[in-house]
Tab-separated table of C-alpha atoms in Angstrom:
chain	number	residue	atom	x	y	z
A	1	MET	CA	10.169	-40.111	-30.999
A	2	ALA	CA	6.576	-39.089	-30.456
A	3	ASP	CA	4.761	-36.878	-32.888
A	4	SER	CA	3.568	-33.586	-31.498
A	5	HIS	CA	1.798	-30.508	-32.738
A	6	ASP	CA	0.863	-27.076	-31.484
A	7	GLY	CA	-2.671	-25.824	-31.588
A	8	ARG	CA	-4.424	-22.654	-30.580
A	9	GLY	CA	-7.934	-22.207	-29.297
A	10	ALA	CA	-7.314	-22.961	-25.639
A	11	THR	CA	-7.780	-20.390	-22.905
A	12	CYS	CA	-5.517	-19.894	-19.900
A	13	PRO	CA	-7.642	-20.845	-16.880
A	14	VAL	CA	-5.819	-18.324	-14.683
A	15	CYS	CA	-5.664	-15.102	-16.711
A	16	GLY	CA	-8.251	-15.892	-19.415
A	17	GLY	CA	-5.777	-15.138	-22.208
A	18	PRO	CA	-5.007	-17.338	-25.204
A	19	ALA	CA	-3.046	-20.540	-24.659
A	20	VAL	CA	-1.205	-23.014	-26.865
A	21	VAL	CA	-1.917	-26.730	-26.525
A	22	THR	CA	0.869	-29.201	-27.272
A	23	VAL	CA	-0.120	-32.827	-27.637
A	24	GLU	CA	2.299	-35.760	-27.740
A	25	MET	CA	0.419	-38.315	-29.782
A	26	LEU	CA	1.906	-41.585	-28.517
A	27	GLY	CA	1.607	-40.946	-24.801
A	28	GLY	CA	-1.643	-39.017	-24.825
A	29	TYR	CA	0.220	-36.262	-22.977
A	30	ARG	CA	-1.230	-32.776	-23.219
A	31	GLU	CA	0.334	-29.516	-22.072
A	32	VAL	CA	-1.257	-26.062	-22.107
A	33	LYS	CA	1.012	-23.013	-22.083
A	34	CYS	CA	-0.371	-19.484	-21.686
A	35	VAL	CA	0.606	-17.180	-24.555
A	36	THR	CA	0.226	-14.080	-22.355
A	37	HIS	CA	2.657	-14.998	-19.573
A	38	GLY	CA	4.334	-18.118	-20.935
A	39	ARG	CA	3.586	-20.306	-17.915
A	40	LYS	CA	2.446	-23.914	-18.213
A	41	VAL	CA	-1.097	-23.954	-16.883
A	42	ALA	CA	-2.067	-27.572	-17.352
A	43	LYS	CA	-0.466	-30.853	-18.326
A	44	GLY	CA	-1.310	-34.485	-18.490
A	45	PRO	CA	-4.592	-36.022	-19.574
A	46	ALA	CA	-6.738	-33.530	-17.603
A	47	THR	CA	-7.229	-30.408	-19.681
A	48	ARG	CA	-10.012	-28.641	-17.836
A	49	TRP	CA	-10.291	-27.046	-14.409
A	50	PRO	CA	-12.609	-28.705	-11.923
A	51	HIS	CA	-16.102	-27.162	-11.887
A	52	GLU	CA	-15.912	-26.138	-15.574
A	53	ASP	CA	-17.981	-29.225	-16.246
A	54	ALA	CA	-20.073	-29.006	-13.079
A	55	THR	CA	-23.451	-30.532	-13.719
A	56	ALA	CA	-26.474	-31.749	-11.845
A	57	ARG	CA	-28.387	-34.925	-12.523
A	58	GLU	CA	-31.617	-34.502	-14.424
A	59	SER	CA	-33.494	-35.777	-11.370
A	60	ASP	CA	-31.834	-33.247	-9.009
A	61	PRO	CA	-33.859	-30.325	-7.652
A	62	ASP	CA	-33.697	-26.895	-9.276
A	63	THR	CA	-31.342	-25.667	-6.557
A	64	SER	CA	-28.718	-28.249	-7.628
A	65	HIS	CA	-28.933	-27.070	-11.235
A	66	GLU	CA	-28.512	-23.459	-10.096
A	67	ALA	CA	-25.526	-24.418	-7.921
A	68	ALA	CA	-23.840	-26.174	-10.858
A	69	LYS	CA	-24.443	-23.144	-13.049
A	70	ASP	CA	-23.005	-20.841	-10.364
A	71	ALA	CA	-19.926	-23.064	-9.929
A	72	ARG	CA	-19.182	-22.876	-13.646
A	73	ALA	CA	-19.649	-19.116	-13.709
A	74	MET	CA	-17.759	-18.188	-10.544
A	75	SER	CA	-14.772	-20.545	-10.382
A	76	GLY	CA	-12.611	-18.590	-12.847
A	77	LYS	CA	-13.409	-15.285	-11.174
A	78	HIS	CA	-12.593	-16.710	-7.751
A	79	ARG	CA	-9.257	-18.110	-9.009
A	80	MET	CA	-8.343	-14.636	-10.273
A	81	LEU	CA	-9.367	-13.053	-6.946
A	82	ALA	CA	-7.287	-15.593	-5.022
A	83	LEU	CA	-4.231	-15.087	-7.231
A	84	ALA	CA	-4.521	-11.290	-7.013
A	85	ALA	CA	-4.867	-11.325	-3.211
A	86	LEU	CA	-1.922	-13.692	-2.783
A	87	ARG	CA	0.186	-11.604	-5.161
A	88	GLU	CA	-0.671	-8.455	-3.203
A	89	ALA	CA	0.223	-10.185	0.086
A	90	GLY	CA	3.721	-10.759	-1.272
A	91	PRO	CA	6.178	-13.049	0.505
A	92	ARG	CA	4.211	-12.829	3.761
A	93	GLY	CA	1.462	-14.870	2.063
A	94	LEU	CA	-2.022	-15.646	3.355
A	95	THR	CA	-3.799	-18.503	5.074
A	96	ASP	CA	-7.061	-19.685	3.505
A	97	PHE	CA	-8.912	-17.751	6.220
A	98	GLU	CA	-6.996	-14.551	5.424
A	99	LEU	CA	-7.563	-15.228	1.734
A	100	ALA	CA	-11.300	-15.454	2.394
A	101	ASP	CA	-11.222	-12.115	4.252
A	102	ALA	CA	-9.207	-10.491	1.444
A	103	THR	CA	-11.500	-11.710	-1.348
A	104	GLY	CA	-14.898	-11.789	0.326
A	105	VAL	CA	-15.344	-15.408	-0.797
A	106	ALA	CA	-16.180	-18.138	1.751
A	107	GLN	CA	-13.097	-19.895	3.103
A	108	THR	CA	-14.277	-23.292	1.869
A	109	SER	CA	-14.830	-21.969	-1.663
A	110	ILE	CA	-11.665	-19.877	-1.955
A	111	GLY	CA	-9.631	-22.772	-0.539
A	112	VAL	CA	-10.746	-24.922	-3.471
A	113	ARG	CA	-9.696	-22.220	-5.950
A	114	ARG	CA	-6.349	-21.814	-4.145
A	115	LYS	CA	-5.814	-25.577	-4.371
A	116	GLU	CA	-6.391	-25.397	-8.133
A	117	LEU	CA	-3.750	-22.655	-8.346
A	118	VAL	CA	-1.340	-24.851	-6.379
A	119	ARG	CA	-1.918	-27.749	-8.789
A	120	ALA	CA	-1.317	-25.412	-11.748
A	121	GLY	CA	2.001	-24.265	-10.271
A	122	TYR	CA	1.031	-20.670	-9.430
A	123	VAL	CA	0.829	-20.931	-5.637
A	124	GLU	CA	2.876	-22.839	-3.072
A	125	ALA	CA	2.798	-23.566	0.638
A	126	THR	CA	5.347	-21.852	2.854
A	127	ASP	CA	6.879	-23.252	6.019
A	128	ALA	CA	5.007	-20.585	7.992
A	129	ARG	CA	1.857	-21.260	9.984
A	130	ARG	CA	-0.520	-18.720	11.506
A	131	PRO	CA	-3.468	-19.258	13.812
A	132	ALA	CA	-6.817	-20.048	12.222
A	133	PRO	CA	-9.957	-18.636	13.879
A	134	SER	CA	-10.213	-21.891	15.841
A	135	GLY	CA	-6.698	-21.375	17.200
A	136	SER	CA	-5.192	-24.280	15.277
A	137	ALA	CA	-2.286	-23.723	12.878
A	138	ALA	CA	-3.131	-22.801	9.286
A	139	ILE	CA	-0.773	-23.129	6.317
A	140	VAL	CA	0.438	-19.863	4.795
A	141	TRP	CA	0.318	-19.803	0.981
A	142	ARG	CA	2.162	-17.509	-1.438
A	143	VAL	CA	2.531	-16.913	-5.154
A	144	VAL	CA	5.408	-18.893	-6.656
A	145	ALA	CA	8.606	-16.845	-7.012
A	146	GLY	CA	8.728	-15.082	-10.364
A	147	LEU	CA	4.960	-14.757	-10.648
A	148	ALA	CA	4.465	-12.043	-8.038
A	149	ASP	CA	4.610	-9.296	-10.660
A	150	LEU	CA	2.315	-11.092	-13.108
A	151	THR	CA	-0.345	-8.617	-14.133
A	152	SER	CA	-3.899	-9.769	-13.681
A	153	ALA	CA	-6.234	-9.806	-16.634
A	154	GLY	CA	-9.694	-8.342	-16.745
């Protein structure tokens, strides 16, 4: 049987609250569970959200360094906006285009944050499709059942 231990000091990437990290020593498996709402928010070897470590090469122009700084600063806020908008939409859900309208964040940016929420188990695709601005079908996304009444932090 693998040794494991619990540790504090992690932060839930969705609500910003405290999280507990459980590590199984033999397999290198890591799981993060939010203390606030009890949901698993990360597992496996990856323990950080994308863009938390966004960097620019030393040789990159100043604009690249500013973009990396902005990505680190805004990704958590945009995840919270996406989750709140999807929760408010209820079972009807939202397409990425509707999510962009609801949050005021560009569709390409909010779609990345929504994808992170899908990977964390907070959001799921429905069978529904609605027209995108181009007229093509767009996937409708919703908050996973049981999380719709999760109160947002901050």
